Coordinates of C-alpha atoms in Angstrom, one line a residue:
X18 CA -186.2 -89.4 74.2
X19 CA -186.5 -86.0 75.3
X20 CA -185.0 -83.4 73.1
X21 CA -181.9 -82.4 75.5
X22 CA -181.1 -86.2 75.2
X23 CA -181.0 -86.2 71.9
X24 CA -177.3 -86.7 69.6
X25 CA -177.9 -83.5 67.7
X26 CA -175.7 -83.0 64.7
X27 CA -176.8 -79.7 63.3
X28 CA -175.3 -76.9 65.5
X29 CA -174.1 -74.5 63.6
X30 CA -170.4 -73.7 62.4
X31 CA -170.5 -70.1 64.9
X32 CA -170.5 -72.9 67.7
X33 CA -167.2 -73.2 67.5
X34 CA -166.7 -69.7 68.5
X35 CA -168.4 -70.9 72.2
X36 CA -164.6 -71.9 72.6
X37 CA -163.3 -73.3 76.0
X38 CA -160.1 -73.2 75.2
X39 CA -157.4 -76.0 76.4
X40 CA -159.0 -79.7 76.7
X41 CA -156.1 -81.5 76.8
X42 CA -152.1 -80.5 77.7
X43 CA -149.6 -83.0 77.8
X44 CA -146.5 -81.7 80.0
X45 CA -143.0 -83.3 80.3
X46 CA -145.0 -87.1 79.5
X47 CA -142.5 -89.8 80.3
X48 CA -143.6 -93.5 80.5
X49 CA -141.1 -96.3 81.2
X50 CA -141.4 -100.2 81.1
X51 CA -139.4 -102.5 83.6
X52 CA -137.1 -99.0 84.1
X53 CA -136.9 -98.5 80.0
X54 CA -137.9 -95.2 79.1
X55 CA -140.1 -95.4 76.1
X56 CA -141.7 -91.9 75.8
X57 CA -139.4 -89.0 77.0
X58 CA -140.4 -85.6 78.5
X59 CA -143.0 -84.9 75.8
X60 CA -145.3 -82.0 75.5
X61 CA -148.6 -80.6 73.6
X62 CA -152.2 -79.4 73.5
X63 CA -154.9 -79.6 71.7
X64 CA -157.8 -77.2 72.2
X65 CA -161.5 -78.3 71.8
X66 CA -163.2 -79.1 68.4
X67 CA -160.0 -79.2 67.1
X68 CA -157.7 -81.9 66.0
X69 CA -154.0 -82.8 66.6
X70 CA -152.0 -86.3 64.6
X71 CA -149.2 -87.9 66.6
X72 CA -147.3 -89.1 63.7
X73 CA -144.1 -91.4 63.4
X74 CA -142.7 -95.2 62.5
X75 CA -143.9 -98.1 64.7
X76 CA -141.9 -97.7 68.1
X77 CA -142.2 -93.9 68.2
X78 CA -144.0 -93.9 70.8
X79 CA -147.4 -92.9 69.5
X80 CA -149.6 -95.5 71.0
X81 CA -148.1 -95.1 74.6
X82 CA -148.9 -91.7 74.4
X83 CA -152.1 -92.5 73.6
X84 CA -152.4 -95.3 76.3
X85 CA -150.7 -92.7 78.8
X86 CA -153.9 -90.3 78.2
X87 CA -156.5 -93.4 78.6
X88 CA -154.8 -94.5 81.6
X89 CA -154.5 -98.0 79.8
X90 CA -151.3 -98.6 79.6
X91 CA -149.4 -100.8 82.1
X92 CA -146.0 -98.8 82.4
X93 CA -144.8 -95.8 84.9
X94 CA -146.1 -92.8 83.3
X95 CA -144.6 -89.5 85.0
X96 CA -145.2 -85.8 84.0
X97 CA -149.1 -84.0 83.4
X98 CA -151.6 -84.9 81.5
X99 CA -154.1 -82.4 82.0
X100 CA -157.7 -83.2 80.7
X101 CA -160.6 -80.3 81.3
X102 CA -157.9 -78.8 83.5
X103 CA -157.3 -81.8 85.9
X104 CA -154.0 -83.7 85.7
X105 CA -155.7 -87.2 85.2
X106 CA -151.7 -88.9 85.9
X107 CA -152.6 -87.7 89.8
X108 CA -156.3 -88.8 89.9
X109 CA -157.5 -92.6 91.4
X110 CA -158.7 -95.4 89.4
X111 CA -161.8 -94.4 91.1
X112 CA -161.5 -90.8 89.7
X113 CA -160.2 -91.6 86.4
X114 CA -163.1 -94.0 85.5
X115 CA -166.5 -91.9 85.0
X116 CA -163.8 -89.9 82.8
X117 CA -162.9 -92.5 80.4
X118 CA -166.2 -93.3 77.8
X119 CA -168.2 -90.6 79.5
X120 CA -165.8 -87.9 78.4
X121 CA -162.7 -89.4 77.1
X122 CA -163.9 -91.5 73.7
X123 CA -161.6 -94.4 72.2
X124 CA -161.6 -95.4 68.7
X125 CA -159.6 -98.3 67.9
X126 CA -157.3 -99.9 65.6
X127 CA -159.0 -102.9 64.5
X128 CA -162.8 -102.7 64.7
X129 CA -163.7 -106.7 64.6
X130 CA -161.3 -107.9 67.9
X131 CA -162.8 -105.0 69.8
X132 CA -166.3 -106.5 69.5
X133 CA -167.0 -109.6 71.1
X134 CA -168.2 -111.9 68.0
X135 CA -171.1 -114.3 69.6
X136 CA -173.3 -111.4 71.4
X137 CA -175.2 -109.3 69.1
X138 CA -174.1 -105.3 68.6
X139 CA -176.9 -104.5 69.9
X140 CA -176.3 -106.2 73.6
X141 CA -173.0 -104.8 73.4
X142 CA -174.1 -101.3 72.7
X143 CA -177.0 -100.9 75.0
X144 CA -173.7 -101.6 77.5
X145 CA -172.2 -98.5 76.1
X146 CA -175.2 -96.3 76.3
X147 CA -175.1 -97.1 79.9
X148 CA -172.9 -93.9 80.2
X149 CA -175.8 -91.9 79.3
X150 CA -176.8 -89.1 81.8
X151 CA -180.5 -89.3 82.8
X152 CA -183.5 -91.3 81.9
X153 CA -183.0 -92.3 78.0
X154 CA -184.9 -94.7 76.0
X155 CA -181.0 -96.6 75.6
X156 CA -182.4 -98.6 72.9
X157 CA -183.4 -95.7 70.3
X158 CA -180.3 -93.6 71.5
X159 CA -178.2 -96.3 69.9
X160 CA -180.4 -96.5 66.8
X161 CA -180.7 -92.9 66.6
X162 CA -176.5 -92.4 66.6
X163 CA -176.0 -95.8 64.1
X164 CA -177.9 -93.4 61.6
X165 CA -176.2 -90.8 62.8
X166 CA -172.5 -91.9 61.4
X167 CA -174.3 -93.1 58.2
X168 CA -175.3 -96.7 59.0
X169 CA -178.4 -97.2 56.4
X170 CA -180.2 -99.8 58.5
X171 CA -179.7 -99.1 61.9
X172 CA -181.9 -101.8 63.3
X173 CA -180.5 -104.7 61.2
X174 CA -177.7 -103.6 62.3
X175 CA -178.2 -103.7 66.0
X176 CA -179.4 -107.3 65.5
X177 CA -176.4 -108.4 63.9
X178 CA -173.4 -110.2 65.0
X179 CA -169.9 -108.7 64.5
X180 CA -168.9 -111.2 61.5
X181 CA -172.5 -110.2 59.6
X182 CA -171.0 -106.5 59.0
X183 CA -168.1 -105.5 57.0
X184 CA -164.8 -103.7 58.7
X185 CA -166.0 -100.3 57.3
X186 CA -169.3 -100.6 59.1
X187 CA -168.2 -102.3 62.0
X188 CA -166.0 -99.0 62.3
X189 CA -168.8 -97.1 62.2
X190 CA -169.9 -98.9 65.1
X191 CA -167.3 -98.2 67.0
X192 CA -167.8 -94.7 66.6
X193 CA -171.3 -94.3 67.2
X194 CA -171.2 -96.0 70.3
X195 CA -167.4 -93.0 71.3
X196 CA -169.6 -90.3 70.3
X197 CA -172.7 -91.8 72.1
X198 CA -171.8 -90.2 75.3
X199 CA -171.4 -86.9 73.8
X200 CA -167.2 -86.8 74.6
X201 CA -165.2 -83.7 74.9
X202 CA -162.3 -85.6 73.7
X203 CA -161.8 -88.6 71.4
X204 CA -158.6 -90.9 70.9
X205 CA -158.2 -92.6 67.6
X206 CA -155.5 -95.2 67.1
X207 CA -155.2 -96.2 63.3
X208 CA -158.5 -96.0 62.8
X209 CA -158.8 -96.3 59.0
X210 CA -155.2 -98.5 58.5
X211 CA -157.3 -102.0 57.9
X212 CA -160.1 -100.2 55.4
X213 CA -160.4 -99.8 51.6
X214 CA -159.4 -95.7 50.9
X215 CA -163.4 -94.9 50.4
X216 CA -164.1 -96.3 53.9
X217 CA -161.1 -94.9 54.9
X218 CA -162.4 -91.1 53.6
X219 CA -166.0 -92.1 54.9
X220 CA -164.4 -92.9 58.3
X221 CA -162.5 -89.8 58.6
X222 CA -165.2 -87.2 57.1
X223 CA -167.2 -88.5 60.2
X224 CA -164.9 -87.8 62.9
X225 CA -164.1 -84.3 61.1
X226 CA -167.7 -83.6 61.4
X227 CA -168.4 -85.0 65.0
X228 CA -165.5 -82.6 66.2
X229 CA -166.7 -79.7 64.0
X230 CA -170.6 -80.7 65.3
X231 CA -170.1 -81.7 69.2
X232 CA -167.1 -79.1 69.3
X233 CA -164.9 -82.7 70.3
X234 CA -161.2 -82.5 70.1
X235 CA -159.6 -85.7 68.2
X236 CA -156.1 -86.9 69.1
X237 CA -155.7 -88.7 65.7
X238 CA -152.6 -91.7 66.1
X239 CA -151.3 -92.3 62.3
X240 CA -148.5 -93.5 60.6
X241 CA -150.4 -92.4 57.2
X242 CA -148.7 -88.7 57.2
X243 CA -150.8 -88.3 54.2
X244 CA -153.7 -88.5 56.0
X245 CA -152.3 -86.6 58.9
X246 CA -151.6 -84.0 56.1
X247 CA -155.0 -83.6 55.4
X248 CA -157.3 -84.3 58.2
X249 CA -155.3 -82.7 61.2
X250 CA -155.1 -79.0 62.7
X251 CA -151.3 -79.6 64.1
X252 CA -149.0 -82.4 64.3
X253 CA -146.6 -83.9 66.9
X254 CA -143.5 -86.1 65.0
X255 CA -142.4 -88.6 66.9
X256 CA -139.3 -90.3 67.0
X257 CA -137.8 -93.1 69.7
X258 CA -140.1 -91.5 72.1
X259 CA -139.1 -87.7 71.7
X260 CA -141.0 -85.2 70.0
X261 CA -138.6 -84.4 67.3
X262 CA -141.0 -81.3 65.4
X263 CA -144.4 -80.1 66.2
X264 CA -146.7 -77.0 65.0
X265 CA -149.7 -76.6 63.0
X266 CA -149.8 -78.9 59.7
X267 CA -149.4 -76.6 57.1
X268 CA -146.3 -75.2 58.3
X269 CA -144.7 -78.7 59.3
X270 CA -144.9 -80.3 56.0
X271 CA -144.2 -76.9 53.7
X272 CA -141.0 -76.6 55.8
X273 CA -140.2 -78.8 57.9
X274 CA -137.1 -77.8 60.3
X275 CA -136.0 -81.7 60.8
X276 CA -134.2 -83.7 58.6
X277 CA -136.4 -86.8 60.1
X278 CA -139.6 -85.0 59.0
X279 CA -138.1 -84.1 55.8
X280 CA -137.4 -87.8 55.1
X281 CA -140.7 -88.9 56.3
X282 CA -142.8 -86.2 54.0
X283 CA -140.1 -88.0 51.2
X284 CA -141.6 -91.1 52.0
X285 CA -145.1 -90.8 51.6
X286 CA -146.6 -91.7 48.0
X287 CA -149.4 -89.6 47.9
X288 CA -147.4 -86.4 48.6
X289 CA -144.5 -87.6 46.3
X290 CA -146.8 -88.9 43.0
X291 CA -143.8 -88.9 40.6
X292 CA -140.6 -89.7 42.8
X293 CA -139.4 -92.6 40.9
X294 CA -140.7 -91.1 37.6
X295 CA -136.9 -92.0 35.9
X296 CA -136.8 -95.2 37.3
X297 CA -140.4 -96.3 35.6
X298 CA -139.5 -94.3 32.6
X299 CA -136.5 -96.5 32.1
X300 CA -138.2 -99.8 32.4
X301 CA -140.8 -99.4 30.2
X302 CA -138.4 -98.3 27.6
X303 CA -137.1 -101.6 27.7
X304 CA -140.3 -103.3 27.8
X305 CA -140.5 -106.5 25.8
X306 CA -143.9 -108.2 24.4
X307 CA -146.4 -109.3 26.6
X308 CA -145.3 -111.3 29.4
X309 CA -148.8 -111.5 30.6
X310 CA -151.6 -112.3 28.7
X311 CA -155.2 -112.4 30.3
X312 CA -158.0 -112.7 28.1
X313 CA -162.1 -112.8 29.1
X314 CA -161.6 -114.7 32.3
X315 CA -164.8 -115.8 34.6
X316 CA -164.5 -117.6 37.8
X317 CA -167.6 -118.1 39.6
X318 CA -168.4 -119.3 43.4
X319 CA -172.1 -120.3 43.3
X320 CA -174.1 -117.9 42.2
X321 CA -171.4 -114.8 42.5
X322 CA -169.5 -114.0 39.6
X323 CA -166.1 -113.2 41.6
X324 CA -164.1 -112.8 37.9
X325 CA -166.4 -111.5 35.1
X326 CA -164.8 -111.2 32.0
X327 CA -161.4 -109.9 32.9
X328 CA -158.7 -109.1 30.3
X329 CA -155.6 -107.6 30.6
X330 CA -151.8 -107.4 29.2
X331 CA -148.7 -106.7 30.9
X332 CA -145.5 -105.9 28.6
X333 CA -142.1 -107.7 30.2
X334 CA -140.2 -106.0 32.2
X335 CA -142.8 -103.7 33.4
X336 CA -145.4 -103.2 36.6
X337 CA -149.4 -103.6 36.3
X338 CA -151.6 -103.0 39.2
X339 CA -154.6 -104.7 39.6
X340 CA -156.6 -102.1 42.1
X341 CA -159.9 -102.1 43.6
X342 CA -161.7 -102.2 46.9
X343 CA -162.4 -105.8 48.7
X344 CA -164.5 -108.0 47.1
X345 CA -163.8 -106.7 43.7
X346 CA -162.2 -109.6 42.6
X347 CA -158.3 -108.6 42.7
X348 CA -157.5 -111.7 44.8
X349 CA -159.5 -114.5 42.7
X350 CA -157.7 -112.6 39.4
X351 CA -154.5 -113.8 41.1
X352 CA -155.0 -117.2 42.2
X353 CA -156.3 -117.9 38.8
X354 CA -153.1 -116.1 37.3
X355 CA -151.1 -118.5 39.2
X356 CA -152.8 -121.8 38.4
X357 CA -154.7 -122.0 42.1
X358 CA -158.4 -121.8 40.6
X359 CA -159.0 -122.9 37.1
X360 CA -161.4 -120.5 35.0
X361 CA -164.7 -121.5 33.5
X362 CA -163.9 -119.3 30.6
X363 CA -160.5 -117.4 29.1
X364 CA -157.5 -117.7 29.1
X365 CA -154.6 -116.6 30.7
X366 CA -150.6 -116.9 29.3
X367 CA -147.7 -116.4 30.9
X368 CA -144.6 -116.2 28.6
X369 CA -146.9 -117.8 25.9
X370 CA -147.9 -120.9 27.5
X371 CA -151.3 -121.4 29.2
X372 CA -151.8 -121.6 32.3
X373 CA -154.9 -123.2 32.9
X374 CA -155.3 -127.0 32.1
X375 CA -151.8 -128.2 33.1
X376 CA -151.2 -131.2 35.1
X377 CA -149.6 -130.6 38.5
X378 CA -146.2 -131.1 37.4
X379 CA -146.5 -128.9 34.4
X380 CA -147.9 -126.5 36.6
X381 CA -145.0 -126.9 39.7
X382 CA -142.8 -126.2 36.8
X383 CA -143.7 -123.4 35.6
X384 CA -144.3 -121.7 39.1
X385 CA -141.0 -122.1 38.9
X386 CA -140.8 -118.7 36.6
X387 CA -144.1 -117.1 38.5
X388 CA -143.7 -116.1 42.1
X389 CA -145.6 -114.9 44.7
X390 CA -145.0 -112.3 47.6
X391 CA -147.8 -112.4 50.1
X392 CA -149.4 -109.5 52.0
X393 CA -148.1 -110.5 55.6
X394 CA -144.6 -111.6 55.4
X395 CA -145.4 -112.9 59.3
X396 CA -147.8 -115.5 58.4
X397 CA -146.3 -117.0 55.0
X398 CA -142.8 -117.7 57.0
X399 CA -142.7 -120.6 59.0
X400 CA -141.8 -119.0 62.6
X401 CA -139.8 -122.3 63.7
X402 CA -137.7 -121.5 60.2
X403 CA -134.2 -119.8 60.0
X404 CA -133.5 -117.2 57.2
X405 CA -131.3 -119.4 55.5
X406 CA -134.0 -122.2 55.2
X407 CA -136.8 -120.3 54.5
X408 CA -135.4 -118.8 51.2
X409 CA -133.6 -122.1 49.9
X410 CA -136.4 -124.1 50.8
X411 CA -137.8 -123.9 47.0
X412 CA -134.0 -124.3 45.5
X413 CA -134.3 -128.0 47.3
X414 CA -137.7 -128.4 46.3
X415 CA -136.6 -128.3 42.8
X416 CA -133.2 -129.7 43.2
X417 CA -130.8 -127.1 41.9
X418 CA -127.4 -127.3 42.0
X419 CA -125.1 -128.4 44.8
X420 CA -125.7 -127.2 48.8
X421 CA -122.9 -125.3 48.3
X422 CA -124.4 -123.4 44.9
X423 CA -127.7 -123.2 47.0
X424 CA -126.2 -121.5 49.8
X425 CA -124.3 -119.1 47.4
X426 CA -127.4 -118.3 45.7
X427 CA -129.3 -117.4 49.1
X428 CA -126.5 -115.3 49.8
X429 CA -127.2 -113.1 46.5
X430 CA -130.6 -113.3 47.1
X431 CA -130.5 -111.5 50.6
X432 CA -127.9 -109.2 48.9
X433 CA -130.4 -108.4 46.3
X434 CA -133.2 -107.2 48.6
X435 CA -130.6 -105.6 51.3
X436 CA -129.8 -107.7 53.8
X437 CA -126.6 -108.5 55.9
X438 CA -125.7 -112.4 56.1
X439 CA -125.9 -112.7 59.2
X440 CA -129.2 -112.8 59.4
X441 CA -129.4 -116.0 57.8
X442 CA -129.4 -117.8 61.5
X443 CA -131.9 -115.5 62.6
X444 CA -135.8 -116.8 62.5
X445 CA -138.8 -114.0 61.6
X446 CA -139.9 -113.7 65.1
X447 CA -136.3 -111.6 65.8
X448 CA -136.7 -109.6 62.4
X449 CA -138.9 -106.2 61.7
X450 CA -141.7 -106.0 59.3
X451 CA -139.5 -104.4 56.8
X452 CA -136.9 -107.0 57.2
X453 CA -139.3 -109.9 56.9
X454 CA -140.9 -108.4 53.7
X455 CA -137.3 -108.6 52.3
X456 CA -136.9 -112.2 53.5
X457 CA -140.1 -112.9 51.3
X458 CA -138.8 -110.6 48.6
X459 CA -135.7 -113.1 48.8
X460 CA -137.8 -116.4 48.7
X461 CA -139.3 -115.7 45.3
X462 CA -136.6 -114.4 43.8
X463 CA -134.3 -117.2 44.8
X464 CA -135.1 -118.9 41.7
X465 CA -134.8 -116.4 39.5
X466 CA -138.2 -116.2 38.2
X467 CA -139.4 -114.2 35.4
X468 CA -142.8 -112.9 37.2
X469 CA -143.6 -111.8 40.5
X470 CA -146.8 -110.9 41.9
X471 CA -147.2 -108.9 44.9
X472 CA -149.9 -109.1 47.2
X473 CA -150.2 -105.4 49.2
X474 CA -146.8 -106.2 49.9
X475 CA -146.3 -103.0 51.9
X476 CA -149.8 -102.4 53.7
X477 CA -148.7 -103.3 56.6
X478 CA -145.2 -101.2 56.8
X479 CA -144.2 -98.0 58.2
X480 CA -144.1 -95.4 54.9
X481 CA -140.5 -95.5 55.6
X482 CA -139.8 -98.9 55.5
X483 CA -142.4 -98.9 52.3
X484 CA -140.0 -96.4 51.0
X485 CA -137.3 -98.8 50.9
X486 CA -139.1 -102.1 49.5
X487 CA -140.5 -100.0 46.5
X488 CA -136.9 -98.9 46.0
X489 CA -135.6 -102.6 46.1
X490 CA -138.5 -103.2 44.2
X491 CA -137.2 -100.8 41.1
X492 CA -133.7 -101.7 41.5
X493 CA -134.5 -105.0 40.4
X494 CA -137.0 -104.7 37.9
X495 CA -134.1 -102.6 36.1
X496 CA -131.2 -105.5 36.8
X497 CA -133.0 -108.6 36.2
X498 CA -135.7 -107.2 33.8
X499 CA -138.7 -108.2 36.2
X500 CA -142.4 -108.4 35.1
X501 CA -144.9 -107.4 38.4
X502 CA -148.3 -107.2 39.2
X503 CA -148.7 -105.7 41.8
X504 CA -152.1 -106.1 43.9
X505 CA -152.8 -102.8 46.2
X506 CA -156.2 -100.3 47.5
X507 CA -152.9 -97.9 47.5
X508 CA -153.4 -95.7 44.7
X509 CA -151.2 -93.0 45.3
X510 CA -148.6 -96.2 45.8
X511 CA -149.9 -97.8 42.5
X512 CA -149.0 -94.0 40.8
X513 CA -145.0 -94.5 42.1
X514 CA -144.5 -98.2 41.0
X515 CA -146.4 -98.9 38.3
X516 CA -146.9 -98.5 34.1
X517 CA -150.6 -99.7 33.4
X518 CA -153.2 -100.6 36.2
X519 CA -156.9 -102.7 36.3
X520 CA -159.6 -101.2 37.7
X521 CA -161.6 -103.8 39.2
X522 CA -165.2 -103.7 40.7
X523 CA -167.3 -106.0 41.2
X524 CA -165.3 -108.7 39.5
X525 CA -165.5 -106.7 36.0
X526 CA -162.4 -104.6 34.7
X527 CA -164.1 -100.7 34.6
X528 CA -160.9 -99.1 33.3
X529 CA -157.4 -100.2 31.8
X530 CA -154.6 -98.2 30.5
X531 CA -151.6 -96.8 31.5
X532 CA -151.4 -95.3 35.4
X533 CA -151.1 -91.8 34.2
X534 CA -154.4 -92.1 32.2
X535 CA -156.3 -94.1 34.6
X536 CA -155.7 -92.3 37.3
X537 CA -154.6 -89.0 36.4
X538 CA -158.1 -88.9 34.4
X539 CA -160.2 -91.4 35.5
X540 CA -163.3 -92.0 33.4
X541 CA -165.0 -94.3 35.0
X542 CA -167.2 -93.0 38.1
X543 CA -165.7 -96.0 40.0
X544 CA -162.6 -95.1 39.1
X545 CA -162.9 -91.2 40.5
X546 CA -164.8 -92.5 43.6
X547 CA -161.2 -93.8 44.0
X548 CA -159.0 -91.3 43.1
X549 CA -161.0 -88.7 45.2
X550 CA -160.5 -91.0 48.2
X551 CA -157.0 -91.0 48.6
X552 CA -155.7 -88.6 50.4
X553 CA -153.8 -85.1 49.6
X554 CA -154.1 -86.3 46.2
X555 CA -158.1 -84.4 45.5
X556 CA -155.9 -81.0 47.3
X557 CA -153.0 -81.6 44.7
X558 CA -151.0 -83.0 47.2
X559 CA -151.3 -79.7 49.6
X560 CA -151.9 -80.3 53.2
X561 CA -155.1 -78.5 54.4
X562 CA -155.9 -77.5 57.8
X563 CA -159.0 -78.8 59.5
X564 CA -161.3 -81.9 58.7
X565 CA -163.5 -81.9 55.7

């Protein structure tokens, strides 16, 4: 490859100064479905080799924005979108093409359904390198850039299948083969929302230095204001399709002239560490004996040691988080806690009485006093189910009381979590994210049980609607005396909710103790890995200008 061809990453910081001034400027941006206006009359810029977050809750009009730039998106789109001075709205398919890939880059959401799973990444990214200029060896241009963004073995790599690489790498991928081309601009939408916080701060230290490197401007698309906080130049708030508060970052989250950005800052855990400091205080004042008892617990599956030795206590009436990136070991921990996988060695005790060993109708009972709330409310509720029948289903299952007293106690159950009756004749498809997390909330509390454990039940929600779970959450831990574990990669969301936490890696517990300790002063290199990952958090919760 000749040496003008070449991905070079080492051009030096003065670069920057080179500056050509506006790449993109979005004028009076309006896009409308079936004659509804989603996105209305919105405006900003972003120069080059600098970055700019559109932040806001799911519907805000972020993604359509984004779509509206690509020229991917299937609505009426009205106003200018200029890109290298050319109002790309105005242009022909047949203009707009060589622009997008060649000089407009798009990073997306989801990394594995954006790569075709039975043809190898290499076949699929010699098609990308197709938009290289001139006569290129294709082959070791892709190599060359897989190293590039910090893929060790490039060629195994390009000989593997999408299912043979893990979602941090596959994103890596993704933006080898954006950058490839040498952009001037590059679109991300979510790109870290699926990955453990170390991939996440891998991820984003490589766009920050591919913008600050190849001079490329980043339109960053985030519901994560934390990360926003940190990682971008200036921010655009979103809101129903309006821009509601813009200006560099700094200045939007040290004052912020809405009350809707005010709210949103609130909402975020990572910029808030001790917000419902009273409320934790409280309950582990009242904390009883241990509810929880786990003591030297192994689970193996062949020759991998998922569970290795894992101990831990969690007082009644009080949260423990069991934290830790994929694979080490969080979700075995739980299915052994609730009797779905029976350990080789330990023990585990819930209320006193061991849980391993117990016929199936010992164990059905005392499930019965140990519930679960899954990750993705969507998927654990029958779609074909009503409200009503999806949280009494367990009261018939185990035959309490009367219909009538079953219907009465689904009532107080919706109550509990915040939710009118009449959505009891409403199924999950008609319900948003937030309110299907309380439906599940409702299920397992339905039955009054003494433990709950929750399974990143708030990964997938708007920080907002997080907000407000975590809040239901607390109330009633406090009313009802509830023992958690609560199962999250969220750190700065394990610092709000709960007392003591697990550090987990690799299936062994690194570091135990209460959440202050652990993660206030981590001694475990693991354990600081972790903590340093999570954003605004390493910057004492200040918002910095610029990408690391």
């Amino acid at each position: 490859m000749a040496p003008q061809d070449r991905l070079t990453l080492d051009r030096p910081e003065s670069h920057r100064g080179a500056d050509a001034g506006q790449l993109l400027r979005v004028e009076g941006l309006s896009v409308s479905y079936g004659g509804n206006e989603v996105v209305s009359d919105v405006d900003f810029a972003l120069a080059r080799g600098r970055s700019l977050a559109l932040i806001g809750e799911s519907g805000s009009g972020k993604s359509t924005i984004a779509r509206a730039v690509l020229r991917l998106g299937s609505g009426r789109a009205t106003g200018r979108v200029e890109f290298e001075g050319r109002d790309v709205l105005s242009l022909p398919e047949r203009g707009f093409r060589p622009l997008r890939g060649r000089r407009i880059g798009f990073v997306p959401q989801d990394p594995a359904s954006s790569l075709n799973p039975v043809r190898t990444i290499g076949a699929q990214a010699l098609e990308a390198a197709a938009l290289l200029d001139g006569d290129v060896d294709r082959r070791a241009a892709v190599l060359e850039v897989f190293a590039q963004v910090g893929l060790d073995e490039p060629r195994r790599v390009f000989d593997s299948y999408p299912h043979q690489l893990s979602g941090g790498m596959l994103q890596r991928v993704l933006i080898g083969l954006t950058v490839l081309p040498r952009p001037a601009l590059v679109v991300a939408d979510e790109p870290t929302s699926a990955l453990d916080v170390t991939i996440q701060k891998r991820v984003l230290d490589l766009l920050g230095r591919l913008g600050r490197e190849l001079d490329i401007g980043l339109l960053l698309i985030t519901h994560d204001l934390a990360v926003a906080a940190e990682r971008a130049d200036s921010l655009v708030v979103l809101k129903d399709g309006r821009v509601r508060e813009s200006g560099p970052t700094a200045e939007v989250f040290a004052s912020p002239s809405q009350e809707y950005t005010r709210r949103l800052r609130a909402d975020v855990p990572a910029l808030n560490p001790d917000r419902h400091a009273q409320a934790r205080a409280t309950a582990a004042a009242s904390a009883g004996p241990p509810k929880i008892e786990v003591s030297g617990v192994v689970k193996s599956f062949g020759s991998l040691r998922a569970v290795d030795g894992v101990s831990f206590a969690v007082p009644a009436g009080t949260t423990h988080a069991l934290v830790g990136e994929s694979g080490s070991g969080k979700t075995t921990t739980v299915r052994l806690l609730l009797g779905l996988e029976e350990p080789e060695e330990g023990s585990i005790r819930v209320a006193g009485e061991e849980v391993s060993g117990r016929s199936h109708a010992s164990l059905r009972a005392l499930r019965r006093h140990l519930q679960l709330v899954y990750q993705n409310p969507f998927t654990s509720l029958d779609p074909t189910w009503t409200v009503q029948r999806l949280v009494g289903e367990s009261l018939g299952r185990f035959k309490v009381g009367t219909r009538r007293e079953r219907e009465r106690r689904v009532l107080q159950a919706l109550r509990a979590v915040g939710l009118d009756e009449e959505l009891r004749t409403r199924k999950p498809a008609t319900l948003s994210g937030g309110q299907r997390q309380r439906v599940a909330l409702a299920r397992s509390l339905v039955l009054r049980p003494d433990v709950v454990v929750l399974d990143e039940p708030t990964s997938a929600l708007d920080v907002s609607v997080q907000a407000g779970i975590v809040e239901v959450l607390l109330e009633l831990q406090a009313e009802l005396g509830l023992t958690y574990v609560f199962v999250s990669h969220d750190l700065a969301l394990v610092r709000q909710l709960a007392h003591t936490a697990s550090v987990l890696h690799r299936g062994r517990v690194v570091e135990d103790g209460p959440v202050e300790a652990v993660l206030g002063a981590p001694e475990h290199e693991y354990t600081r890995s972790l903590v340093e990952s999570i954003p605004a958090l390493r910057s004492g919760a200040r918002p910095r200008t610029g990408a690391p």
